[in-house]
Amino acid sequence: MANRIARAVVAALLSTPALAQTSPETLFTNVRVFDGSGAPLTAPTAVLVRGNTIAAIGASATSKTATVIDGHGRTLMPGLIDNHVHITMGASSQADLVDPRVTPEMLQARGQAEAEAMLLRGFTAVRDMGGPIFAIKATIDSGKSVGPRIWPSGAMVSQTSGHGDGRLPNERSRRWGGEVSRGELLGAYYIADGRAEVLTAVREDLRAGASQIKVMAGGGAASAYDPLDVAQYTFDELRAAVEAADDWNTYVTVHAYTPKAVRRAVDAGVKCIEHGQLLDEATVELLAEKGIWLSLQVLDPAPPTAPESTRAKKLQVVDGTDAAYRWAKQYHVKLAWGTDFLFNVKQNVNQGKDITKLAKWFTPPEILKMVTHDNAELLAMSGPRTPYAGKLGVVETGALADLILVDGDPTHDINLVADPAKTFVVIMKDGKIYKNITTGGVNSAR
């Protein structure tokens, strides 16, 4: 059944035309470059893109045949990277996910539309942290539809009663007279208990094409049945996930907030923590000592319509954010950034605006480095499971040509990334132009 649904979704998405302007060479002239390192902008210069890579910068960036874009002194920077998205589940509500009238094809079509919107907000690469994503990724990579580069996790791996156990109250466990849950059939999550089931779940994700594995190691704010303070999965279960991922030369990242959950995961060999807003100072320092990544978000309170228990849990997370960032900065933890928008379609347009919240702790150049260069380094942790060959997050010779031309200087005004429809005048991914509203448009060189 799952394979039949996937084939139907792929067939439907393949009918969507891609909207990209391609040219063998593109020459950006009169641009000031933010190279991703956090350094100040360069003086006005030129950048030559040949195929899907940056061929030259500066005096050597010349061509008699390139398509020319005059930057008029604007800022050319790497494409933005969001390291914690849920493309399909962020494009629908939680009620949609469990409503039998909402078909898998409908969910995937909404996800595809959201993927295109993400790219047009300047996000040229994302790490999908759980949900049905493989069909959408396949059509984007084939050029049949539009969206960012996607590092997919596939189905989230959760214990029974864990943060990824999304069953309705009437859905009994398959071990106790029930059926496989709708969420599992959709590819949103796997409910796996014990070493053997965890190994199987991780290997299923890897077989499907996961570039990294997402495991639920602690309680969550949005889930109904697991308190925020609980630790999830035993050491042996977490270790099984790490061993299976390591055998495929990639890594496990875990959803976890508390010191107990995070320390157990670190002991098991996990290389990245998602969230961590409830950590104590000693555990943050441990992450720095071990070289563990912390993928942190500046989350908003739950909406007034959410259940009281959810609002109370979410408030704890929000309140813990300031200390987590201050300690992470103090101890030089490897920091990544993401949005983690989920089940709130109206929120998605704020993806770029969410970056500006980091100004409470970081300067604009530090923020831009985090959402380009640093996030790209975390993507590269997938090693040979990385879906795309080449270097991202930088503007340098030989790097992949994922670029944004910004009307203004975001190293001084980070709010420029909050209004991409207005301030991102060119968006390029893999050397292809998906948006160009420069004065006079694109001109062919003579």
Tab-separated table of C-alpha atoms in Angstrom:
chain	number	residue	atom	x	y	z
A	1	MET	CA	0.000	0.000	0.000
A	2	ALA	CA	2.705	2.472	0.992
A	3	ASN	CA	4.661	1.795	-2.230
A	4	ARG	CA	1.526	2.243	-4.330
A	5	ILE	CA	0.794	5.580	-2.659
A	6	ALA	CA	4.382	6.740	-3.192
A	7	ARG	CA	4.258	5.846	-6.896
A	8	ALA	CA	0.973	7.722	-7.314
A	9	VAL	CA	2.361	10.783	-5.583
A	10	VAL	CA	5.505	10.812	-7.733
A	11	ALA	CA	3.416	10.498	-10.901
A	12	ALA	CA	1.228	13.418	-9.856
A	13	LEU	CA	4.151	15.643	-8.937
A	14	LEU	CA	6.014	14.878	-12.147
A	15	SER	CA	3.246	16.664	-14.043
A	16	THR	CA	4.167	19.972	-12.382
A	17	PRO	CA	6.456	22.094	-14.605
A	18	ALA	CA	9.628	23.546	-13.110
A	19	LEU	CA	9.996	27.311	-13.316
A	20	ALA	CA	13.701	28.049	-13.632
A	21	GLN	CA	15.787	30.145	-15.989
A	22	THR	CA	18.923	28.324	-17.024
A	23	SER	CA	22.064	29.599	-18.700
A	24	PRO	CA	25.461	27.930	-19.251
A	25	GLU	CA	27.066	30.939	-17.548
A	26	THR	CA	25.779	33.784	-15.360
A	27	LEU	CA	27.944	36.781	-14.515
A	28	PHE	CA	27.022	38.916	-11.504
A	29	THR	CA	28.676	42.324	-11.791
A	30	ASN	CA	28.944	45.189	-9.314
A	31	VAL	CA	28.049	43.061	-6.284
A	32	ARG	CA	29.379	43.194	-2.735
A	33	VAL	CA	29.918	39.657	-1.477
A	34	PHE	CA	29.125	38.153	1.910
A	35	ASP	CA	31.136	34.953	1.617
A	36	GLY	CA	29.591	33.064	4.555
A	37	SER	CA	32.591	33.412	6.890
A	38	GLY	CA	31.182	36.328	8.863
A	39	ALA	CA	33.720	38.737	7.373
A	40	PRO	CA	32.653	42.207	6.174
A	41	LEU	CA	31.292	42.632	2.679
A	42	THR	CA	33.816	42.886	-0.131
A	43	ALA	CA	34.222	45.914	-2.310
A	44	PRO	CA	32.087	45.802	-5.488
A	45	THR	CA	33.240	42.845	-7.557
A	46	ALA	CA	32.118	40.219	-10.061
A	47	VAL	CA	31.127	36.572	-9.606
A	48	LEU	CA	30.962	34.126	-12.505
A	49	VAL	CA	28.723	31.062	-12.302
A	50	ARG	CA	29.386	28.292	-14.795
A	51	GLY	CA	26.940	25.420	-14.787
A	52	ASN	CA	26.056	24.785	-11.147
A	53	THR	CA	29.250	26.087	-9.512
A	54	ILE	CA	31.003	29.377	-8.859
A	55	ALA	CA	33.767	29.518	-11.475
A	56	ALA	CA	35.526	32.765	-10.562
A	57	ILE	CA	35.372	35.810	-8.281
A	58	GLY	CA	37.010	39.171	-8.872
A	59	ALA	CA	39.165	40.185	-11.823
A	60	SER	CA	39.121	36.699	-13.344
A	61	ALA	CA	35.297	36.613	-13.352
A	62	THR	CA	34.821	37.517	-16.994
A	63	SER	CA	32.971	35.990	-19.908
A	64	LYS	CA	31.936	37.050	-23.395
A	65	THR	CA	28.997	34.659	-23.515
A	66	ALA	CA	27.525	34.801	-19.992
A	67	THR	CA	24.122	36.151	-19.071
A	68	VAL	CA	24.905	39.330	-17.101
A	69	ILE	CA	23.115	40.517	-13.961
A	70	ASP	CA	24.176	43.986	-12.812
A	71	GLY	CA	23.943	43.976	-9.022
A	72	HIS	CA	24.026	47.785	-8.706
A	73	GLY	CA	26.044	47.432	-5.494
A	74	ARG	CA	23.676	44.976	-3.840
A	75	THR	CA	24.806	42.092	-1.602
A	76	LEU	CA	25.461	38.642	-3.065
A	77	MET	CA	25.395	35.950	-0.387
A	78	PRO	CA	24.926	32.182	-0.025
A	79	GLY	CA	21.416	30.793	-0.074
A	80	LEU	CA	19.780	30.445	3.333
A	81	ILE	CA	19.672	27.036	5.047
A	82	ASP	CA	17.002	25.917	7.516
A	83	ASN	CA	18.239	22.913	9.479
A	84	HIS	CA	14.916	21.919	11.037
A	85	VAL	CA	11.871	21.802	8.778
A	86	HIS	CA	8.942	19.448	8.303
A	87	ILE	CA	7.910	20.293	4.755
A	88	THR	CA	4.891	18.000	4.418
A	89	MET	CA	3.616	18.287	7.972
A	90	GLY	CA	4.253	22.020	8.036
A	91	ALA	CA	1.959	22.417	5.040
A	92	SER	CA	-1.084	20.864	6.761
A	93	SER	CA	-2.727	20.915	10.176
A	94	GLN	CA	-2.478	18.143	12.743
A	95	ALA	CA	-6.163	17.411	12.126
A	96	ASP	CA	-5.438	16.957	8.404
A	97	LEU	CA	-2.810	14.355	9.153
A	98	VAL	CA	-5.307	12.101	10.918
A	99	ASP	CA	-8.396	12.920	8.811
A	100	PRO	CA	-9.150	9.951	6.494
A	101	ARG	CA	-10.778	12.339	4.027
A	102	VAL	CA	-7.384	14.014	3.481
A	103	THR	CA	-5.562	11.676	1.119
A	104	PRO	CA	-1.808	11.111	0.999
A	105	GLU	CA	-1.809	12.724	-2.431
A	106	MET	CA	-3.394	15.874	-0.991
A	107	LEU	CA	-0.805	16.055	1.785
A	108	GLN	CA	2.043	15.615	-0.684
A	109	ALA	CA	0.652	18.237	-3.072
A	110	ARG	CA	0.493	20.741	-0.221
A	111	GLY	CA	4.037	19.836	0.748
A	112	GLN	CA	5.207	20.400	-2.805
A	113	ALA	CA	3.628	23.849	-2.873
A	114	GLU	CA	5.336	24.671	0.424
A	115	ALA	CA	8.702	23.457	-0.922
A	116	GLU	CA	8.417	25.907	-3.810
A	117	ALA	CA	7.458	28.708	-1.425
A	118	MET	CA	10.518	27.915	0.717
A	119	LEU	CA	12.842	28.300	-2.238
A	120	LEU	CA	11.240	31.608	-3.157
A	121	ARG	CA	11.873	32.779	0.415
A	122	GLY	CA	15.585	32.245	-0.284
A	123	PHE	CA	16.014	28.869	1.428
A	124	THR	CA	18.039	26.899	-1.089
A	125	ALA	CA	18.733	23.942	1.256
A	126	VAL	CA	16.852	22.416	4.181
A	127	ARG	CA	17.161	19.455	6.518
A	128	ASP	CA	13.756	17.765	6.802
A	129	MET	CA	13.462	16.471	10.353
A	130	GLY	CA	10.643	14.003	9.877
A	131	GLY	CA	7.711	13.143	7.676
A	132	PRO	CA	6.814	11.889	4.198
A	133	ILE	CA	9.321	13.734	2.014
A	134	PHE	CA	11.022	11.308	-0.368
A	135	ALA	CA	8.555	11.713	-3.253
A	136	ILE	CA	8.756	15.500	-3.079
A	137	LYS	CA	12.551	15.403	-2.970
A	138	ALA	CA	12.668	13.090	-6.004
A	139	THR	CA	10.625	15.422	-8.187
A	140	ILE	CA	12.641	18.484	-7.140
A	141	ASP	CA	15.943	16.742	-7.820
A	142	SER	CA	14.699	15.565	-11.216
A	143	GLY	CA	13.832	19.141	-12.193
A	144	LYS	CA	10.152	18.346	-12.571
A	145	SER	CA	9.146	20.595	-9.662
A	146	VAL	CA	10.584	23.478	-7.666
A	147	GLY	CA	12.035	23.509	-4.172
A	148	PRO	CA	15.204	23.577	-2.085
A	149	ARG	CA	17.834	20.890	-1.771
A	150	ILE	CA	16.484	18.481	0.845
A	151	TRP	CA	18.385	16.403	3.390
A	152	PRO	CA	15.616	13.922	4.327
A	153	SER	CA	15.251	12.047	7.607
A	154	GLY	CA	12.163	10.104	6.608
A	155	ALA	CA	9.889	8.755	9.305
A	156	MET	CA	10.729	9.892	12.839
A	157	VAL	CA	11.683	6.979	15.096
A	158	SER	CA	9.753	6.949	18.375
A	159	GLN	CA	9.073	4.589	21.224
A	160	THR	CA	5.497	3.744	22.184
A	161	SER	CA	4.179	6.797	24.076
A	162	GLY	CA	7.091	8.830	22.736
A	163	HIS	CA	7.023	12.253	21.145
A	164	GLY	CA	6.569	10.686	17.702
A	165	ASP	CA	3.701	8.392	18.719
A	166	GLY	CA	0.946	10.293	16.939
A	167	ARG	CA	-1.869	7.755	17.313
A	168	LEU	CA	-5.369	8.894	18.140
A	169	PRO	CA	-6.907	7.642	21.404
A	170	ASN	CA	-8.893	4.990	19.526
A	171	GLU	CA	-5.822	3.630	17.694
A	172	ARG	CA	-4.679	0.625	19.668
A	173	SER	CA	-1.126	-0.652	19.476
A	174	ARG	CA	-0.574	-3.154	16.698
A	175	ARG	CA	0.867	-5.422	19.392
A	176	TRP	CA	-2.395	-5.397	21.354
A	177	GLY	CA	-5.090	-5.977	18.777
A	178	GLY	CA	-4.683	-2.790	16.735
A	179	GLU	CA	-3.593	-1.958	13.195
A	180	VAL	CA	-0.566	-0.060	11.922
A	181	SER	CA	-1.386	3.599	12.604
A	182	ARG	CA	-2.276	6.093	9.877
A	183	GLY	CA	0.794	8.172	10.703
A	184	GLU	CA	3.064	5.169	10.128
A	185	LEU	CA	1.352	4.348	6.843
A	186	LEU	CA	1.862	7.943	5.707
A	187	GLY	CA	5.571	7.781	6.588
A	188	ALA	CA	5.358	10.404	9.340
A	189	TYR	CA	6.831	8.197	12.060
A	190	TYR	CA	7.743	4.669	13.085
A	191	ILE	CA	6.774	3.336	16.503
A	192	ALA	CA	9.664	1.048	17.415
A	193	ASP	CA	10.379	-0.579	20.792
A	194	GLY	CA	13.443	-2.614	21.709
A	195	ARG	CA	16.758	-2.947	19.947
A	196	ALA	CA	15.482	-5.107	17.082
A	197	GLU	CA	12.616	-2.780	16.133
A	198	VAL	CA	14.791	0.311	16.362
A	199	LEU	CA	17.345	-1.293	14.050
A	200	THR	CA	14.584	-2.154	11.579
A	201	ALA	CA	13.073	1.339	11.664
A	202	VAL	CA	16.416	3.056	11.106
A	203	ARG	CA	17.311	0.665	8.304
A	204	GLU	CA	13.940	1.287	6.627
A	205	ASP	CA	14.654	5.022	6.613
A	206	LEU	CA	18.151	4.453	5.245
A	207	ARG	CA	16.783	2.129	2.569
A	208	ALA	CA	14.346	4.859	1.526
A	209	GLY	CA	17.170	7.383	1.154
A	210	ALA	CA	17.505	9.152	4.510
A	211	SER	CA	20.618	11.310	4.791
A	212	GLN	CA	20.457	11.302	8.610
A	213	ILE	CA	18.201	9.687	11.220
A	214	LYS	CA	15.801	11.513	13.552
A	215	VAL	CA	15.056	9.786	16.876
A	216	MET	CA	12.750	11.019	19.644
A	217	ALA	CA	14.785	10.873	22.859
A	218	GLY	CA	12.605	12.972	25.148
A	219	GLY	CA	9.194	14.464	25.784
A	220	GLY	CA	7.642	17.128	23.610
A	221	ALA	CA	5.439	20.184	23.867
A	222	ALA	CA	3.106	19.495	20.954
A	223	SER	CA	2.368	15.848	21.770
A	224	ALA	CA	-0.504	14.826	24.021
A	225	TYR	CA	0.787	11.754	25.836
A	226	ASP	CA	4.410	12.400	26.843
A	227	PRO	CA	5.320	14.913	29.557
A	228	LEU	CA	8.117	17.337	28.733
A	229	ASP	CA	10.433	16.084	31.472
A	230	VAL	CA	10.573	12.416	30.453
A	231	ALA	CA	13.528	10.659	28.845
A	232	GLN	CA	12.678	8.314	25.995
A	233	TYR	CA	14.463	5.225	24.715
A	234	THR	CA	16.900	3.238	26.802
A	235	PHE	CA	20.616	3.526	26.214
A	236	ASP	CA	20.605	0.207	24.308
A	237	GLU	CA	17.825	1.378	21.993
A	238	LEU	CA	19.569	4.682	21.281
A	239	ARG	CA	22.832	2.838	20.756
A	240	ALA	CA	21.137	0.545	18.236
A	241	ALA	CA	20.017	3.565	16.199
A	242	VAL	CA	23.528	5.042	16.295
A	243	GLU	CA	25.131	1.759	15.235
A	244	ALA	CA	22.762	1.321	12.302
A	245	ALA	CA	23.357	4.895	11.111
A	246	ASP	CA	27.101	4.656	11.641
A	247	ASP	CA	27.213	1.495	9.507
A	248	TRP	CA	25.802	3.661	6.705
A	249	ASN	CA	28.379	6.389	7.452
A	250	THR	CA	25.859	8.919	8.691
A	251	TYR	CA	24.563	10.110	12.052
A	252	VAL	CA	21.621	10.262	14.456
A	253	THR	CA	20.098	13.488	15.711
A	254	VAL	CA	17.615	13.449	18.568
A	255	HIS	CA	14.656	15.476	19.746
A	256	ALA	CA	15.488	16.229	23.390
A	257	TYR	CA	15.129	19.068	25.863
A	258	THR	CA	16.389	17.930	29.252
A	259	PRO	CA	19.847	17.113	30.659
A	260	LYS	CA	18.905	13.473	31.327
A	261	ALA	CA	17.662	12.853	27.790
A	262	VAL	CA	20.567	14.687	26.164
A	263	ARG	CA	23.281	13.059	28.279
A	264	ARG	CA	21.928	9.584	27.558
A	265	ALA	CA	21.892	10.361	23.848
A	266	VAL	CA	25.451	11.718	23.933
A	267	ASP	CA	26.629	8.612	25.792
A	268	ALA	CA	25.009	6.488	23.076
A	269	GLY	CA	26.977	8.279	20.350
A	270	VAL	CA	24.409	10.745	19.015
A	271	LYS	CA	26.108	13.636	17.183
A	272	CYS	CA	23.403	16.305	17.144
A	273	ILE	CA	20.707	17.535	19.529
A	274	GLU	CA	17.508	19.149	18.272
A	275	HIS	CA	16.141	21.771	20.714
A	276	GLY	CA	17.840	21.587	24.147
A	277	GLN	CA	16.093	24.635	25.604
A	278	LEU	CA	15.845	23.035	29.060
A	279	LEU	CA	19.520	22.108	29.411
A	280	ASP	CA	21.605	23.111	32.392
A	281	GLU	CA	24.967	24.832	32.055
A	282	ALA	CA	26.986	21.678	32.747
A	283	THR	CA	25.277	19.762	29.934
A	284	VAL	CA	25.815	22.605	27.470
A	285	GLU	CA	29.480	22.589	28.427
A	286	LEU	CA	29.519	18.814	27.827
A	287	LEU	CA	28.214	19.335	24.295
A	288	ALA	CA	31.095	21.712	23.643
A	289	GLU	CA	33.664	19.275	25.051
A	290	LYS	CA	32.324	16.400	22.932
A	291	GLY	CA	31.902	18.450	19.750
A	292	ILE	CA	28.173	17.702	19.615
A	293	TRP	CA	26.015	19.953	17.450
A	294	LEU	CA	23.109	21.827	19.041
A	295	SER	CA	20.365	22.604	16.529
A	296	LEU	CA	18.488	25.266	18.462
A	297	GLN	CA	15.368	27.244	17.612
A	298	VAL	CA	13.692	30.387	18.926
A	299	LEU	CA	10.210	28.948	19.323
A	300	ASP	CA	6.985	30.878	19.897
A	301	PRO	CA	4.400	30.201	22.603
A	302	ALA	CA	1.588	27.835	21.682
A	303	PRO	CA	-1.490	29.562	20.246
A	304	PRO	CA	-4.430	30.288	22.583
A	305	THR	CA	-6.442	27.572	20.827
A	306	ALA	CA	-3.986	24.859	21.940
A	307	PRO	CA	-4.826	22.673	24.950
A	308	GLU	CA	-3.759	24.061	28.308
A	309	SER	CA	-1.234	21.243	28.804
A	310	THR	CA	0.407	22.041	25.472
A	311	ARG	CA	0.553	25.766	26.219
A	312	ALA	CA	2.142	25.097	29.617
A	313	LYS	CA	4.799	22.802	28.147
A	314	LYS	CA	5.574	25.170	25.299
A	315	LEU	CA	5.991	28.052	27.737
A	316	GLN	CA	8.719	26.116	29.576
A	317	VAL	CA	10.582	25.672	26.303
A	318	VAL	CA	10.235	29.331	25.348
A	319	ASP	CA	11.413	30.456	28.775
A	320	GLY	CA	14.513	28.257	28.570
A	321	THR	CA	15.700	29.590	25.221
A	322	ASP	CA	17.692	32.570	26.497
A	323	ALA	CA	19.894	30.552	28.853
A	324	ALA	CA	20.479	27.869	26.221
A	325	TYR	CA	21.769	30.419	23.714
A	326	ARG	CA	23.879	32.295	26.260
A	327	TRP	CA	25.594	29.124	27.475
A	328	ALA	CA	26.024	27.778	23.947
A	329	LYS	CA	27.734	31.002	22.936
A	330	GLN	CA	29.839	31.095	26.117
A	331	TYR	CA	31.181	27.556	25.619
A	332	HIS	CA	31.490	27.765	21.810
A	333	VAL	CA	29.078	24.928	21.105
A	334	LYS	CA	28.632	24.013	17.443
A	335	LEU	CA	25.360	25.846	16.823
A	336	ALA	CA	22.911	25.299	14.004
A	337	TRP	CA	19.611	27.070	13.419
A	338	GLY	CA	16.179	26.009	12.221
A	339	THR	CA	12.527	26.989	12.455
A	340	ASP	CA	10.685	23.736	13.310
A	341	PHE	CA	7.371	25.101	12.003
A	342	LEU	CA	4.781	22.368	12.300
A	343	PHE	CA	1.031	22.074	11.650
A	344	ASN	CA	0.554	25.857	11.356
A	345	VAL	CA	0.337	26.761	7.690
A	346	LYS	CA	-0.007	30.498	8.279
A	347	GLN	CA	3.296	30.528	10.169
A	348	ASN	CA	5.381	29.372	7.190
A	349	VAL	CA	5.631	32.831	5.627
A	350	ASN	CA	7.621	33.926	8.700
A	351	GLN	CA	10.533	31.588	7.949
A	352	GLY	CA	12.927	34.427	7.133
A	353	LYS	CA	11.559	36.647	9.884
A	354	ASP	CA	12.370	33.884	12.369
A	355	ILE	CA	16.065	34.421	11.647
A	356	THR	CA	15.869	37.956	12.997
A	357	LYS	CA	15.022	36.651	16.497
A	358	LEU	CA	18.680	35.640	16.796
A	359	ALA	CA	19.618	39.332	17.084
A	360	LYS	CA	19.050	39.032	20.846
A	361	TRP	CA	22.294	37.020	21.093
A	362	PHE	CA	24.277	37.545	17.869
A	363	THR	CA	25.417	40.286	15.500
A	364	PRO	CA	24.068	40.291	11.925
A	365	PRO	CA	27.315	38.818	10.473
A	366	GLU	CA	27.242	36.075	13.128
A	367	ILE	CA	23.622	35.315	12.301
A	368	LEU	CA	24.267	35.170	8.563
A	369	LYS	CA	27.230	32.863	9.120
A	370	MET	CA	25.069	30.535	11.219
A	371	VAL	CA	22.260	30.272	8.655
A	372	THR	CA	24.656	29.711	5.754
A	373	HIS	CA	28.181	28.439	6.489
A	374	ASP	CA	27.511	26.785	9.868
A	375	ASN	CA	24.269	25.129	8.838
A	376	ALA	CA	26.039	23.806	5.732
A	377	GLU	CA	28.695	22.211	7.942
A	378	LEU	CA	25.981	20.305	9.783
A	379	LEU	CA	24.481	19.158	6.472
A	380	ALA	CA	27.897	17.815	5.526
A	381	MET	CA	27.803	15.542	8.599
A	382	SER	CA	25.794	13.120	6.443
A	383	GLY	CA	29.076	12.203	4.749
A	384	PRO	CA	28.539	9.898	1.763
A	385	ARG	CA	24.783	9.974	2.430
A	386	THR	CA	24.780	13.677	1.513
A	387	PRO	CA	22.435	13.889	-1.496
A	388	TYR	CA	24.349	16.615	-3.346
A	389	ALA	CA	28.031	16.704	-4.219
A	390	GLY	CA	29.737	20.036	-3.617
A	391	LYS	CA	30.245	22.744	-1.002
A	392	LEU	CA	27.382	24.897	0.262
A	393	GLY	CA	27.002	27.889	2.556
A	394	VAL	CA	29.834	29.937	1.057
A	395	VAL	CA	30.587	32.196	-1.891
A	396	GLU	CA	33.945	30.937	-3.066
A	397	THR	CA	35.438	29.477	-6.212
A	398	GLY	CA	34.342	25.879	-6.706
A	399	ALA	CA	31.339	26.086	-4.368
A	400	LEU	CA	27.840	25.213	-5.516
A	401	ALA	CA	25.986	28.184	-6.982
A	402	ASP	CA	23.200	28.606	-4.422
A	403	LEU	CA	23.037	32.401	-4.196
A	404	ILE	CA	20.817	35.303	-3.188
A	405	LEU	CA	21.141	38.898	-4.373
A	406	VAL	CA	19.865	41.124	-1.554
A	407	ASP	CA	18.729	44.711	-2.023
A	408	GLY	CA	20.717	46.194	0.846
A	409	ASP	CA	23.364	45.149	3.353
A	410	PRO	CA	22.115	42.361	5.671
A	411	THR	CA	25.412	42.430	7.601
A	412	HIS	CA	24.179	45.733	9.026
A	413	ASP	CA	20.407	45.238	8.818
A	414	ILE	CA	19.432	41.617	9.493
A	415	ASN	CA	15.769	42.545	9.010
A	416	LEU	CA	16.381	42.434	5.262
A	417	VAL	CA	16.031	38.639	5.389
A	418	ALA	CA	12.550	38.987	6.910
A	419	ASP	CA	10.946	40.321	3.710
A	420	PRO	CA	12.276	38.123	0.880
A	421	ALA	CA	9.508	39.060	-1.541
A	422	LYS	CA	10.807	42.624	-1.483
A	423	THR	CA	14.525	42.389	-0.710
A	424	PHE	CA	15.655	39.168	-2.447
A	425	VAL	CA	15.893	40.333	-6.040
A	426	VAL	CA	17.650	37.203	-7.385
A	427	ILE	CA	17.398	33.653	-6.069
A	428	MET	CA	19.649	31.036	-7.649
A	429	LYS	CA	19.885	27.348	-6.788
A	430	ASP	CA	22.326	24.983	-8.468
A	431	GLY	CA	23.176	27.659	-11.026
A	432	LYS	CA	19.515	28.093	-12.082
A	433	ILE	CA	17.643	31.330	-11.529
A	434	TYR	CA	14.218	30.979	-9.897
A	435	LYS	CA	13.617	34.659	-9.268
A	436	ASN	CA	14.978	37.813	-10.895
A	437	ILE	CA	13.488	41.252	-10.314
A	438	THR	CA	16.660	43.275	-10.869
A	439	THR	CA	16.316	46.620	-12.593
A	440	GLY	CA	16.250	45.943	-16.310
A	441	GLY	CA	16.061	42.182	-15.796
A	442	VAL	CA	18.688	39.833	-17.177
A	443	ASN	CA	20.844	41.042	-20.036
A	444	SER	CA	22.892	38.873	-22.373
A	445	ALA	CA	26.527	39.809	-22.654
A	446	ARG	CA	27.830	40.951	-26.017
